[in-house]
Amino acid sequence: MLEGLAQVRTERSFSPGALIVDRHPAHRSKTVQAYLAGHADEIELHFLPSYSPELNPDEPVNADLKRSLPHTHRARDQAALAAETRRFFHRRQRQPHVVTGYFRAPHVRYILDE
């Protein structure tokens, strides 16, 4: 989590960096809170309401991943599943129109609204 926050701080094109996150324990940990306190002028977290997966932009990505995994042969172990998942995300890196589409769904459009 801290590596991701550091990356947002250094690679962002806006100031301050703002992240919308769910209420996963990693996002609310003391370590993350201490990091944010030390970089309050650079980055801030905004938490989604509890029990609101429909507002989480990760959900369309997860649904797309599940739909794209091969149905004819399931991964036999964790390594095979990880390899299939990496292939999926490498394909999506070459398809920015698909990635943008994740944020055009009505329930997550708030991310694009200014």
PDB file of N, CA and C in Angstrom:
ATOM      1  N   MET A   1       0.834  -1.186   0.000  1.00  0.00           N
ATOM      2  CA  MET A   1       0.000   0.000   0.000  1.00  0.00           C
ATOM      3  C   MET A   1       0.879   1.251   0.000  1.00  0.00           C
ATOM      4  N   LEU A   2       1.920   1.250   0.820  1.00  0.00           N
ATOM      5  CA  LEU A   2       2.787   2.428   0.893  1.00  0.00           C
ATOM      6  C   LEU A   2       3.529   2.667  -0.415  1.00  0.00           C
ATOM      7  N   GLU A   3       3.917   1.594  -1.103  1.00  0.00           N
ATOM      8  CA  GLU A   3       4.578   1.761  -2.403  1.00  0.00           C
ATOM      9  C   GLU A   3       3.644   2.448  -3.392  1.00  0.00           C
ATOM     10  N   GLY A   4       2.377   2.067  -3.374  1.00  0.00           N
ATOM     11  CA  GLY A   4       1.402   2.694  -4.260  1.00  0.00           C
ATOM     12  C   GLY A   4       1.194   4.160  -3.934  1.00  0.00           C
ATOM     13  N   LEU A   5       1.143   4.492  -2.656  1.00  0.00           N
ATOM     14  CA  LEU A   5       0.992   5.891  -2.258  1.00  0.00           C
ATOM     15  C   LEU A   5       2.209   6.709  -2.682  1.00  0.00           C
ATOM     16  N   ALA A   6       3.394   6.142  -2.519  1.00  0.00           N
ATOM     17  CA  ALA A   6       4.606   6.845  -2.931  1.00  0.00           C
ATOM     18  C   ALA A   6       4.610   7.071  -4.439  1.00  0.00           C
ATOM     19  N   GLN A   7       4.125   6.105  -5.189  1.00  0.00           N
ATOM     20  CA  GLN A   7       4.068   6.244  -6.640  1.00  0.00           C
ATOM     21  C   GLN A   7       3.089   7.340  -7.038  1.00  0.00           C
ATOM     22  N   VAL A   8       1.946   7.414  -6.377  1.00  0.00           N
ATOM     23  CA  VAL A   8       0.984   8.473  -6.659  1.00  0.00           C
ATOM     24  C   VAL A   8       1.611   9.838  -6.377  1.00  0.00           C
ATOM     25  N   ARG A   9       2.340   9.945  -5.285  1.00  0.00           N
ATOM     26  CA  ARG A   9       2.990  11.211  -4.932  1.00  0.00           C
ATOM     27  C   ARG A   9       3.968  11.652  -5.999  1.00  0.00           C
ATOM     28  N   THR A  10       4.735  10.732  -6.561  1.00  0.00           N
ATOM     29  CA  THR A  10       5.799  11.112  -7.486  1.00  0.00           C
ATOM     30  C   THR A  10       5.335  11.202  -8.933  1.00  0.00           C
ATOM     31  N   GLU A  11       4.287  10.468  -9.325  1.00  0.00           N
ATOM     32  CA  GLU A  11       3.887  10.419 -10.722  1.00  0.00           C
ATOM     33  C   GLU A  11       2.621  11.195 -11.029  1.00  0.00           C
ATOM     34  N   ARG A  12       2.018  11.805 -10.049  1.00  0.00           N
ATOM     35  CA  ARG A  12       0.754  12.477 -10.297  1.00  0.00           C
ATOM     36  C   ARG A  12       0.971  13.726 -11.143  1.00  0.00           C
ATOM     37  N   SER A  13      -0.059  14.103 -11.880  1.00  0.00           N
ATOM     38  CA  SER A  13      -0.010  15.318 -12.685  1.00  0.00           C
ATOM     39  C   SER A  13      -0.944  16.367 -12.104  1.00  0.00           C
ATOM     40  N   PHE A  14      -1.364  16.170 -10.870  1.00  0.00           N
ATOM     41  CA  PHE A  14      -2.260  17.099 -10.193  1.00  0.00           C
ATOM     42  C   PHE A  14      -1.783  17.241  -8.757  1.00  0.00           C
ATOM     43  N   SER A  15      -2.250  18.280  -8.091  1.00  0.00           N
ATOM     44  CA  SER A  15      -1.788  18.500  -6.724  1.00  0.00           C
ATOM     45  C   SER A  15      -2.936  18.995  -5.873  1.00  0.00           C
ATOM     46  N   PRO A  16      -3.160  18.513  -4.689  1.00  0.00           N
ATOM     47  CA  PRO A  16      -2.546  17.311  -4.133  1.00  0.00           C
ATOM     48  C   PRO A  16      -3.165  16.060  -4.735  1.00  0.00           C
ATOM     49  N   GLY A  17      -2.514  14.939  -4.564  1.00  0.00           N
ATOM     50  CA  GLY A  17      -3.037  13.671  -5.047  1.00  0.00           C
ATOM     51  C   GLY A  17      -4.207  13.228  -4.180  1.00  0.00           C
ATOM     52  N   ALA A  18      -5.257  12.778  -4.814  1.00  0.00           N
ATOM     53  CA  ALA A  18      -6.429  12.299  -4.086  1.00  0.00           C
ATOM     54  C   ALA A  18      -6.764  10.902  -4.581  1.00  0.00           C
ATOM     55  N   LEU A  19      -6.946  10.000  -3.647  1.00  0.00           N
ATOM     56  CA  LEU A  19      -7.313   8.632  -3.984  1.00  0.00           C
ATOM     57  C   LEU A  19      -8.647   8.294  -3.353  1.00  0.00           C
ATOM     58  N   ILE A  20      -9.496   7.645  -4.126  1.00  0.00           N
ATOM     59  CA  ILE A  20     -10.764   7.133  -3.612  1.00  0.00           C
ATOM     60  C   ILE A  20     -10.549   5.658  -3.347  1.00  0.00           C
ATOM     61  N   VAL A  21     -10.731   5.255  -2.097  1.00  0.00           N
ATOM     62  CA  VAL A  21     -10.444   3.872  -1.707  1.00  0.00           C
ATOM     63  C   VAL A  21     -11.625   3.288  -0.938  1.00  0.00           C
ATOM     64  N   ASP A  22     -11.684   1.962  -0.934  1.00  0.00           N
ATOM     65  CA  ASP A  22     -12.697   1.302  -0.115  1.00  0.00           C
ATOM     66  C   ASP A  22     -12.178   1.232   1.317  1.00  0.00           C
ATOM     67  N   ARG A  23     -12.923   0.589   2.177  1.00  0.00           N
ATOM     68  CA  ARG A  23     -12.552   0.570   3.587  1.00  0.00           C
ATOM     69  C   ARG A  23     -11.786  -0.699   3.982  1.00  0.00           C
ATOM     70  N   HIS A  24     -11.010  -1.208   3.059  1.00  0.00           N
ATOM     71  CA  HIS A  24     -10.166  -2.360   3.346  1.00  0.00           C
ATOM     72  C   HIS A  24      -9.237  -2.008   4.507  1.00  0.00           C
ATOM     73  N   PRO A  25      -8.975  -2.955   5.395  1.00  0.00           N
ATOM     74  CA  PRO A  25      -8.105  -2.673   6.536  1.00  0.00           C
ATOM     75  C   PRO A  25      -6.743  -2.093   6.152  1.00  0.00           C
ATOM     76  N   ALA A  26      -6.195  -2.495   5.017  1.00  0.00           N
ATOM     77  CA  ALA A  26      -4.894  -1.951   4.592  1.00  0.00           C
ATOM     78  C   ALA A  26      -4.964  -0.445   4.373  1.00  0.00           C
ATOM     79  N   HIS A  27      -6.108   0.027   3.896  1.00  0.00           N
ATOM     80  CA  HIS A  27      -6.260   1.465   3.634  1.00  0.00           C
ATOM     81  C   HIS A  27      -6.420   2.270   4.917  1.00  0.00           C
ATOM     82  N   ARG A  28      -6.834   1.606   5.988  1.00  0.00           N
ATOM     83  CA  ARG A  28      -7.089   2.296   7.260  1.00  0.00           C
ATOM     84  C   ARG A  28      -6.024   1.994   8.309  1.00  0.00           C
ATOM     85  N   SER A  29      -4.976   1.303   7.923  1.00  0.00           N
ATOM     86  CA  SER A  29      -3.964   0.876   8.893  1.00  0.00           C
ATOM     87  C   SER A  29      -3.221   2.059   9.510  1.00  0.00           C
ATOM     88  N   LYS A  30      -2.637   1.818  10.655  1.00  0.00           N
ATOM     89  CA  LYS A  30      -1.852   2.853  11.339  1.00  0.00           C
ATOM     90  C   LYS A  30      -0.653   3.258  10.495  1.00  0.00           C
ATOM     91  N   THR A  31      -0.076   2.304   9.797  1.00  0.00           N
ATOM     92  CA  THR A  31       1.079   2.595   8.948  1.00  0.00           C
ATOM     93  C   THR A  31       0.701   3.575   7.848  1.00  0.00           C
ATOM     94  N   VAL A  32      -0.427   3.307   7.190  1.00  0.00           N
ATOM     95  CA  VAL A  32      -0.889   4.199   6.122  1.00  0.00           C
ATOM     96  C   VAL A  32      -1.256   5.563   6.691  1.00  0.00           C
ATOM     97  N   GLN A  33      -1.943   5.587   7.813  1.00  0.00           N
ATOM     98  CA  GLN A  33      -2.325   6.865   8.421  1.00  0.00           C
ATOM     99  C   GLN A  33      -1.093   7.688   8.789  1.00  0.00           C
ATOM    100  N   ALA A  34      -0.059   7.038   9.316  1.00  0.00           N
ATOM    101  CA  ALA A  34       1.173   7.749   9.656  1.00  0.00           C
ATOM    102  C   ALA A  34       1.850   8.302   8.403  1.00  0.00           C
ATOM    103  N   TYR A  35       1.859   7.502   7.336  1.00  0.00           N
ATOM    104  CA  TYR A  35       2.441   7.962   6.070  1.00  0.00           C
ATOM    105  C   TYR A  35       1.688   9.182   5.554  1.00  0.00           C
ATOM    106  N   LEU A  36       0.369   9.104   5.564  1.00  0.00           N
ATOM    107  CA  LEU A  36      -0.440  10.215   5.073  1.00  0.00           C
ATOM    108  C   LEU A  36      -0.248  11.470   5.919  1.00  0.00           C
ATOM    109  N   ALA A  37      -0.112  11.296   7.212  1.00  0.00           N
ATOM    110  CA  ALA A  37       0.102  12.449   8.094  1.00  0.00           C
ATOM    111  C   ALA A  37       1.402  13.173   7.722  1.00  0.00           C
ATOM    112  N   GLY A  38       2.391  12.433   7.313  1.00  0.00           N
ATOM    113  CA  GLY A  38       3.662  13.025   6.916  1.00  0.00           C
ATOM    114  C   GLY A  38       3.655  13.639   5.532  1.00  0.00           C
ATOM    115  N   HIS A  39       2.614  13.360   4.763  1.00  0.00           N
ATOM    116  CA  HIS A  39       2.520  13.870   3.383  1.00  0.00           C
ATOM    117  C   HIS A  39       1.146  14.494   3.119  1.00  0.00           C
ATOM    118  N   ALA A  40       0.573  15.129   4.132  1.00  0.00           N
ATOM    119  CA  ALA A  40      -0.792  15.655   4.036  1.00  0.00           C
ATOM    120  C   ALA A  40      -0.952  16.687   2.929  1.00  0.00           C
ATOM    121  N   ASP A  41       0.093  17.410   2.606  1.00  0.00           N
ATOM    122  CA  ASP A  41      -0.005  18.421   1.552  1.00  0.00           C
ATOM    123  C   ASP A  41       0.155  17.821   0.156  1.00  0.00           C
ATOM    124  N   GLU A  42       0.482  16.531   0.087  1.00  0.00           N
ATOM    125  CA  GLU A  42       0.736  15.893  -1.199  1.00  0.00           C
ATOM    126  C   GLU A  42      -0.318  14.867  -1.609  1.00  0.00           C
ATOM    127  N   ILE A  43      -0.939  14.222  -0.633  1.00  0.00           N
ATOM    128  CA  ILE A  43      -1.862  13.136  -0.961  1.00  0.00           C
ATOM    129  C   ILE A  43      -2.922  13.000   0.124  1.00  0.00           C
ATOM    130  N   GLU A  44      -4.124  12.659  -0.291  1.00  0.00           N
ATOM    131  CA  GLU A  44      -5.195  12.418   0.675  1.00  0.00           C
ATOM    132  C   GLU A  44      -6.082  11.275   0.182  1.00  0.00           C
ATOM    133  N   LEU A  45      -6.631  10.540   1.135  1.00  0.00           N
ATOM    134  CA  LEU A  45      -7.541   9.440   0.824  1.00  0.00           C
ATOM    135  C   LEU A  45      -8.972   9.885   1.067  1.00  0.00           C
ATOM    136  N   HIS A  46      -9.850   9.445   0.188  1.00  0.00           N
ATOM    137  CA  HIS A  46     -11.287   9.642   0.361  1.00  0.00           C
ATOM    138  C   HIS A  46     -11.905   8.249   0.383  1.00  0.00           C
ATOM    139  N   PHE A  47     -12.634   7.955   1.445  1.00  0.00           N
ATOM    140  CA  PHE A  47     -13.173   6.609   1.630  1.00  0.00           C
ATOM    141  C   PHE A  47     -14.575   6.489   1.057  1.00  0.00           C
ATOM    142  N   LEU A  48     -14.806   5.387   0.350  1.00  0.00           N
ATOM    143  CA  LEU A  48     -16.155   5.063  -0.099  1.00  0.00           C
ATOM    144  C   LEU A  48     -16.999   4.691   1.117  1.00  0.00           C
ATOM    145  N   PRO A  49     -18.304   4.852   1.018  1.00  0.00           N
ATOM    146  CA  PRO A  49     -19.154   4.407   2.126  1.00  0.00           C
ATOM    147  C   PRO A  49     -19.027   2.893   2.322  1.00  0.00           C
ATOM    148  N   SER A  50     -19.249   2.451   3.531  1.00  0.00           N
ATOM    149  CA  SER A  50     -19.219   1.016   3.815  1.00  0.00           C
ATOM    150  C   SER A  50     -20.271   0.288   2.988  1.00  0.00           C
ATOM    151  N   TYR A  51     -19.971  -0.937   2.622  1.00  0.00           N
ATOM    152  CA  TYR A  51     -20.902  -1.806   1.894  1.00  0.00           C
ATOM    153  C   TYR A  51     -21.438  -1.127   0.638  1.00  0.00           C
ATOM    154  N   SER A  52     -20.540  -0.591  -0.175  1.00  0.00           N
ATOM    155  CA  SER A  52     -20.964   0.067  -1.414  1.00  0.00           C
ATOM    156  C   SER A  52     -20.103  -0.373  -2.596  1.00  0.00           C
ATOM    157  N   PRO A  53     -20.082  -1.670  -2.885  1.00  0.00           N
ATOM    158  CA  PRO A  53     -19.252  -2.124  -3.995  1.00  0.00           C
ATOM    159  C   PRO A  53     -19.672  -1.514  -5.330  1.00  0.00           C
ATOM    160  N   GLU A  54     -20.924  -1.096  -5.434  1.00  0.00           N
ATOM    161  CA  GLU A  54     -21.383  -0.502  -6.688  1.00  0.00           C
ATOM    162  C   GLU A  54     -20.692   0.828  -6.979  1.00  0.00           C
ATOM    163  N   LEU A  55     -20.116   1.467  -5.981  1.00  0.00           N
ATOM    164  CA  LEU A  55     -19.407   2.728  -6.181  1.00  0.00           C
ATOM    165  C   LEU A  55     -17.910   2.537  -6.400  1.00  0.00           C
ATOM    166  N   ASN A  56     -17.439   1.320  -6.257  1.00  0.00           N
ATOM    167  CA  ASN A  56     -16.017   1.034  -6.349  1.00  0.00           C
ATOM    168  C   ASN A  56     -15.635   0.740  -7.800  1.00  0.00           C
ATOM    169  N   PRO A  57     -14.769   1.551  -8.391  1.00  0.00           N
ATOM    170  CA  PRO A  57     -14.397   1.320  -9.790  1.00  0.00           C
ATOM    171  C   PRO A  57     -13.624   0.024 -10.009  1.00  0.00           C
ATOM    172  N   ASP A  58     -13.155  -0.616  -8.947  1.00  0.00           N
ATOM    173  CA  ASP A  58     -12.502  -1.919  -9.097  1.00  0.00           C
ATOM    174  C   ASP A  58     -13.494  -2.993  -9.533  1.00  0.00           C
ATOM    175  N   GLU A  59     -14.747  -2.829  -9.178  1.00  0.00           N
ATOM    176  CA  GLU A  59     -15.734  -3.876  -9.454  1.00  0.00           C
ATOM    177  C   GLU A  59     -15.921  -4.146 -10.947  1.00  0.00           C
ATOM    178  N   PRO A  60     -16.038  -3.117 -11.821  1.00  0.00           N
ATOM    179  CA  PRO A  60     -16.115  -3.426 -13.257  1.00  0.00           C
ATOM    180  C   PRO A  60     -14.859  -4.122 -13.775  1.00  0.00           C
ATOM    181  N   VAL A  61     -13.705  -3.767 -13.228  1.00  0.00           N
ATOM    182  CA  VAL A  61     -12.457  -4.425 -13.629  1.00  0.00           C
ATOM    183  C   VAL A  61     -12.503  -5.896 -13.217  1.00  0.00           C
ATOM    184  N   ASN A  62     -12.903  -6.153 -11.968  1.00  0.00           N
ATOM    185  CA  ASN A  62     -12.990  -7.531 -11.487  1.00  0.00           C
ATOM    186  C   ASN A  62     -13.969  -8.347 -12.319  1.00  0.00           C
ATOM    187  N   ALA A  63     -15.108  -7.748 -12.660  1.00  0.00           N
ATOM    188  CA  ALA A  63     -16.105  -8.457 -13.471  1.00  0.00           C
ATOM    189  C   ALA A  63     -15.535  -8.789 -14.846  1.00  0.00           C
ATOM    190  N   ASP A  64     -14.827  -7.838 -15.453  1.00  0.00           N
ATOM    191  CA  ASP A  64     -14.219  -8.067 -16.764  1.00  0.00           C
ATOM    192  C   ASP A  64     -13.182  -9.178 -16.677  1.00  0.00           C
ATOM    193  N   LEU A  65     -12.370  -9.155 -15.637  1.00  0.00           N
ATOM    194  CA  LEU A  65     -11.364 -10.202 -15.444  1.00  0.00           C
ATOM    195  C   LEU A  65     -12.027 -11.569 -15.340  1.00  0.00           C
ATOM    196  N   LYS A  66     -13.063 -11.669 -14.538  1.00  0.00           N
ATOM    197  CA  LYS A  66     -13.744 -12.960 -14.357  1.00  0.00           C
ATOM    198  C   LYS A  66     -14.362 -13.451 -15.667  1.00  0.00           C
ATOM    199  N   ARG A  67     -14.931 -12.529 -16.446  1.00  0.00           N
ATOM    200  CA  ARG A  67     -15.520 -12.914 -17.737  1.00  0.00           C
ATOM    201  C   ARG A  67     -14.468 -13.366 -18.737  1.00  0.00           C
ATOM    202  N   SER A  68     -13.271 -12.797 -18.635  1.00  0.00           N
ATOM    203  CA  SER A  68     -12.255 -13.083 -19.638  1.00  0.00           C
ATOM    204  C   SER A  68     -11.440 -14.337 -19.352  1.00  0.00           C
ATOM    205  N   LEU A  69     -11.468 -14.815 -18.116  1.00  0.00           N
ATOM    206  CA  LEU A  69     -10.696 -16.015 -17.808  1.00  0.00           C
ATOM    207  C   LEU A  69     -11.273 -17.203 -18.575  1.00  0.00           C
ATOM    208  N   PRO A  70     -10.412 -18.066 -19.049  1.00  0.00           N
ATOM    209  CA  PRO A  70     -10.891 -19.202 -19.843  1.00  0.00           C
ATOM    210  C   PRO A  70     -11.896 -20.061 -19.070  1.00  0.00           C
ATOM    211  N   HIS A  71     -13.009 -20.354 -19.705  1.00  0.00           N
ATOM    212  CA  HIS A  71     -14.032 -21.175 -19.062  1.00  0.00           C
ATOM    213  C   HIS A  71     -13.811 -22.663 -19.339  1.00  0.00           C
ATOM    214  N   THR A  72     -13.063 -22.959 -20.389  1.00  0.00           N
ATOM    215  CA  THR A  72     -12.886 -24.356 -20.754  1.00  0.00           C
ATOM    216  C   THR A  72     -11.832 -25.055 -19.905  1.00  0.00           C
ATOM    217  N   HIS A  73     -10.859 -24.308 -19.451  1.00  0.00           N
ATOM    218  CA  HIS A  73      -9.857 -24.915 -18.572  1.00  0.00           C
ATOM    219  C   HIS A  73      -9.554 -23.948 -17.436  1.00  0.00           C
ATOM    220  N   ARG A  74      -9.882 -24.361 -16.264  1.00  0.00           N
ATOM    221  CA  ARG A  74      -9.656 -23.558 -15.063  1.00  0.00           C
ATOM    222  C   ARG A  74      -8.199 -23.691 -14.625  1.00  0.00           C
ATOM    223  N   ALA A  75      -7.695 -22.653 -14.012  1.00  0.00           N
ATOM    224  CA  ALA A  75      -6.344 -22.707 -13.470  1.00  0.00           C
ATOM    225  C   ALA A  75      -6.276 -23.800 -12.408  1.00  0.00           C
ATOM    226  N   ARG A  76      -5.250 -24.594 -12.474  1.00  0.00           N
ATOM    227  CA  ARG A  76      -5.122 -25.724 -11.548  1.00  0.00           C
ATOM    228  C   ARG A  76      -4.472 -25.329 -10.222  1.00  0.00           C
ATOM    229  N   ASP A  77      -3.778 -24.200 -10.220  1.00  0.00           N
ATOM    230  CA  ASP A  77      -3.129 -23.768  -8.980  1.00  0.00           C
ATOM    231  C   ASP A  77      -3.007 -22.243  -8.983  1.00  0.00           C
ATOM    232  N   GLN A  78      -2.495 -21.715  -7.897  1.00  0.00           N
ATOM    233  CA  GLN A  78      -2.405 -20.272  -7.736  1.00  0.00           C
ATOM    234  C   GLN A  78      -1.466 -19.648  -8.771  1.00  0.00           C
ATOM    235  N   ALA A  79      -0.392 -20.319  -9.110  1.00  0.00           N
ATOM    236  CA  ALA A  79       0.558 -19.792 -10.091  1.00  0.00           C
ATOM    237  C   ALA A  79      -0.097 -19.648 -11.461  1.00  0.00           C
ATOM    238  N   ALA A  80      -0.892 -20.637 -11.853  1.00  0.00           N
ATOM    239  CA  ALA A  80      -1.578 -20.573 -13.146  1.00  0.00           C
ATOM    240  C   ALA A  80      -2.612 -19.443 -13.157  1.00  0.00           C
ATOM    241  N   LEU A  81      -3.328 -19.289 -12.056  1.00  0.00           N
ATOM    242  CA  LEU A  81      -4.300 -18.197 -11.956  1.00  0.00           C
ATOM    243  C   LEU A  81      -3.595 -16.843 -12.029  1.00  0.00           C
ATOM    244  N   ALA A  82      -2.472 -16.709 -11.352  1.00  0.00           N
ATOM    245  CA  ALA A  82      -1.702 -15.460 -11.393  1.00  0.00           C
ATOM    246  C   ALA A  82      -1.222 -15.167 -12.811  1.00  0.00           C
ATOM    247  N   ALA A  83      -0.789 -16.193 -13.529  1.00  0.00           N
ATOM    248  CA  ALA A  83      -0.323 -16.008 -14.905  1.00  0.00           C
ATOM    249  C   ALA A  83      -1.471 -15.547 -15.809  1.00  0.00           C
ATOM    250  N   GLU A  84      -2.634 -16.154 -15.673  1.00  0.00           N
ATOM    251  CA  GLU A  84      -3.805 -15.738 -16.458  1.00  0.00           C
ATOM    252  C   GLU A  84      -4.189 -14.295 -16.137  1.00  0.00           C
ATOM    253  N   THR A  85      -4.116 -13.930 -14.873  1.00  0.00           N
ATOM    254  CA  THR A  85      -4.461 -12.576 -14.458  1.00  0.00           C
ATOM    255  C   THR A  85      -3.473 -11.574 -15.038  1.00  0.00           C
ATOM    256  N   ARG A  86      -2.185 -11.893 -15.010  1.00  0.00           N
ATOM    257  CA  ARG A  86      -1.177 -11.008 -15.605  1.00  0.00           C
ATOM    258  C   ARG A  86      -1.410 -10.837 -17.099  1.00  0.00           C
ATOM    259  N   ARG A  87      -1.741 -11.921 -17.795  1.00  0.00           N
ATOM    260  CA  ARG A  87      -2.031 -11.830 -19.239  1.00  0.00           C
ATOM    261  C   ARG A  87      -3.212 -10.899 -19.492  1.00  0.00           C
ATOM    262  N   PHE A  88      -4.239 -11.023 -18.665  1.00  0.00           N
ATOM    263  CA  PHE A  88      -5.413 -10.159 -18.804  1.00  0.00           C
ATOM    264  C   PHE A  88      -5.008  -8.691 -18.691  1.00  0.00           C
ATOM    265  N   PHE A  89      -4.261  -8.347 -17.644  1.00  0.00           N
ATOM    266  CA  PHE A  89      -3.885  -6.945 -17.443  1.00  0.00           C
ATOM    267  C   PHE A  89      -2.909  -6.456 -18.500  1.00  0.00           C
ATOM    268  N   HIS A  90      -2.042  -7.304 -19.015  1.00  0.00           N
ATOM    269  CA  HIS A  90      -1.164  -6.900 -20.116  1.00  0.00           C
ATOM    270  C   HIS A  90      -1.981  -6.595 -21.366  1.00  0.00           C
ATOM    271  N   ARG A  91      -3.010  -7.395 -21.635  1.00  0.00           N
ATOM    272  CA  ARG A  91      -3.896  -7.093 -22.771  1.00  0.00           C
ATOM    273  C   ARG A  91      -4.594  -5.757 -22.568  1.00  0.00           C
ATOM    274  N   ARG A  92      -5.086  -5.535 -21.356  1.00  0.00           N
ATOM    275  CA  ARG A  92      -5.811  -4.288 -21.084  1.00  0.00           C
ATOM    276  C   ARG A  92      -4.897  -3.066 -21.186  1.00  0.00           C
ATOM    277  N   GLN A  93      -3.631  -3.203 -20.905  1.00  0.00           N
ATOM    278  CA  GLN A  93      -2.705  -2.086 -21.052  1.00  0.00           C
ATOM    279  C   GLN A  93      -2.652  -1.597 -22.495  1.00  0.00           C
ATOM    280  N   ARG A  94      -2.902  -2.486 -23.437  1.00  0.00           N
ATOM    281  CA  ARG A  94      -2.897  -2.117 -24.850  1.00  0.00           C
ATOM    282  C   ARG A  94      -4.286  -1.725 -25.340  1.00  0.00           C
ATOM    283  N   GLN A  95      -5.248  -1.638 -24.429  1.00  0.00           N
ATOM    284  CA  GLN A  95      -6.630  -1.306 -24.783  1.00  0.00           C
ATOM    285  C   GLN A  95      -7.157  -0.181 -23.885  1.00  0.00           C
ATOM    286  N   PRO A  96      -6.602   1.026 -24.026  1.00  0.00           N
ATOM    287  CA  PRO A  96      -7.026   2.121 -23.136  1.00  0.00           C
ATOM    288  C   PRO A  96      -8.505   2.456 -23.264  1.00  0.00           C
ATOM    289  N   HIS A  97      -9.099   2.194 -24.419  1.00  0.00           N
ATOM    290  CA  HIS A  97     -10.530   2.464 -24.569  1.00  0.00           C
ATOM    291  C   HIS A  97     -11.365   1.566 -23.660  1.00  0.00           C
ATOM    292  N   VAL A  98     -10.896   0.352 -23.428  1.00  0.00           N
ATOM    293  CA  VAL A  98     -11.606  -0.552 -22.516  1.00  0.00           C
ATOM    294  C   VAL A  98     -11.447  -0.068 -21.075  1.00  0.00           C
ATOM    295  N   VAL A  99     -10.237   0.333 -20.723  1.00  0.00           N
ATOM    296  CA  VAL A  99      -9.987   0.811 -19.360  1.00  0.00           C
ATOM    297  C   VAL A  99     -10.830   2.061 -19.084  1.00  0.00           C
ATOM    298  N   THR A 100     -10.876   2.983 -20.016  1.00  0.00           N
ATOM    299  CA  THR A 100     -11.705   4.178 -19.850  1.00  0.00           C
ATOM    300  C   THR A 100     -13.163   3.794 -19.687  1.00  0.00           C
ATOM    301  N   GLY A 101     -13.585   2.759 -20.374  1.00  0.00           N
ATOM    302  CA  GLY A 101     -14.967   2.298 -20.277  1.00  0.00           C
ATOM    303  C   GLY A 101     -15.357   1.853 -18.881  1.00  0.00           C
ATOM    304  N   TYR A 102     -14.396   1.382 -18.101  1.00  0.00           N
ATOM    305  CA  TYR A 102     -14.710   0.996 -16.723  1.00  0.00           C
ATOM    306  C   TYR A 102     -15.286   2.167 -15.940  1.00  0.00           C
ATOM    307  N   PHE A 103     -14.841   3.364 -16.270  1.00  0.00           N
ATOM    308  CA  PHE A 103     -15.246   4.552 -15.523  1.00  0.00           C
ATOM    309  C   PHE A 103     -16.444   5.267 -16.139  1.00  0.00           C
ATOM    310  N   ARG A 104     -16.974   4.729 -17.210  1.00  0.00           N
ATOM    311  CA  ARG A 104     -18.138   5.339 -17.838  1.00  0.00           C
ATOM    312  C   ARG A 104     -19.451   4.718 -17.365  1.00  0.00           C
ATOM    313  N   ALA A 105     -19.361   3.657 -16.596  1.00  0.00           N
ATOM    314  CA  ALA A 105     -20.581   3.056 -16.033  1.00  0.00           C
ATOM    315  C   ALA A 105     -21.245   4.088 -15.127  1.00  0.00           C
ATOM    316  N   PRO A 106     -22.582   4.163 -15.142  1.00  0.00           N
ATOM    317  CA  PRO A 106     -23.275   5.213 -14.381  1.00  0.00           C
ATOM    318  C   PRO A 106     -22.899   5.264 -12.896  1.00  0.00           C
ATOM    319  N   HIS A 107     -22.690   4.115 -12.275  1.00  0.00           N
ATOM    320  CA  HIS A 107     -22.432   4.100 -10.840  1.00  0.00           C
ATOM    321  C   HIS A 107     -21.011   4.511 -10.458  1.00  0.00           C
ATOM    322  N   VAL A 108     -20.075   4.586 -11.416  1.00  0.00           N
ATOM    323  CA  VAL A 108     -18.735   5.064 -11.106  1.00  0.00           C
ATOM    324  C   VAL A 108     -18.345   6.300 -11.915  1.00  0.00           C
ATOM    325  N   ARG A 109     -19.304   6.859 -12.616  1.00  0.00           N
ATOM    326  CA  ARG A 109     -19.036   8.047 -13.429  1.00  0.00           C
ATOM    327  C   ARG A 109     -18.575   9.220 -12.580  1.00  0.00           C
ATOM    328  N   TYR A 110     -18.905   9.220 -11.299  1.00  0.00           N
ATOM    329  CA  TYR A 110     -18.497  10.298 -10.409  1.00  0.00           C
ATOM    330  C   TYR A 110     -16.995  10.551 -10.474  1.00  0.00           C
ATOM    331  N   ILE A 111     -16.240   9.544 -10.835  1.00  0.00           N
ATOM    332  CA  ILE A 111     -14.786   9.678 -10.907  1.00  0.00           C
ATOM    333  C   ILE A 111     -14.392  10.629 -12.027  1.00  0.00           C
ATOM    334  N   LEU A 112     -15.137  10.605 -13.127  1.00  0.00           N
ATOM    335  CA  LEU A 112     -14.804  11.449 -14.274  1.00  0.00           C
ATOM    336  C   LEU A 112     -15.439  12.831 -14.183  1.00  0.00           C
ATOM    337  N   ASP A 113     -16.514  12.964 -13.414  1.00  0.00           N
ATOM    338  CA  ASP A 113     -17.206  14.250 -13.300  1.00  0.00           C
ATOM    339  C   ASP A 113     -16.300  15.270 -12.630  1.00  0.00           C
ATOM    340  N   GLU A 114     -16.342  16.455 -13.153  1.00  0.00           N
ATOM    341  CA  GLU A 114     -15.531  17.531 -12.552  1.00  0.00           C
ATOM    342  C   GLU A 114     -16.419  18.562 -11.934  1.00  0.00           C
TER     343      GLU A 114
END
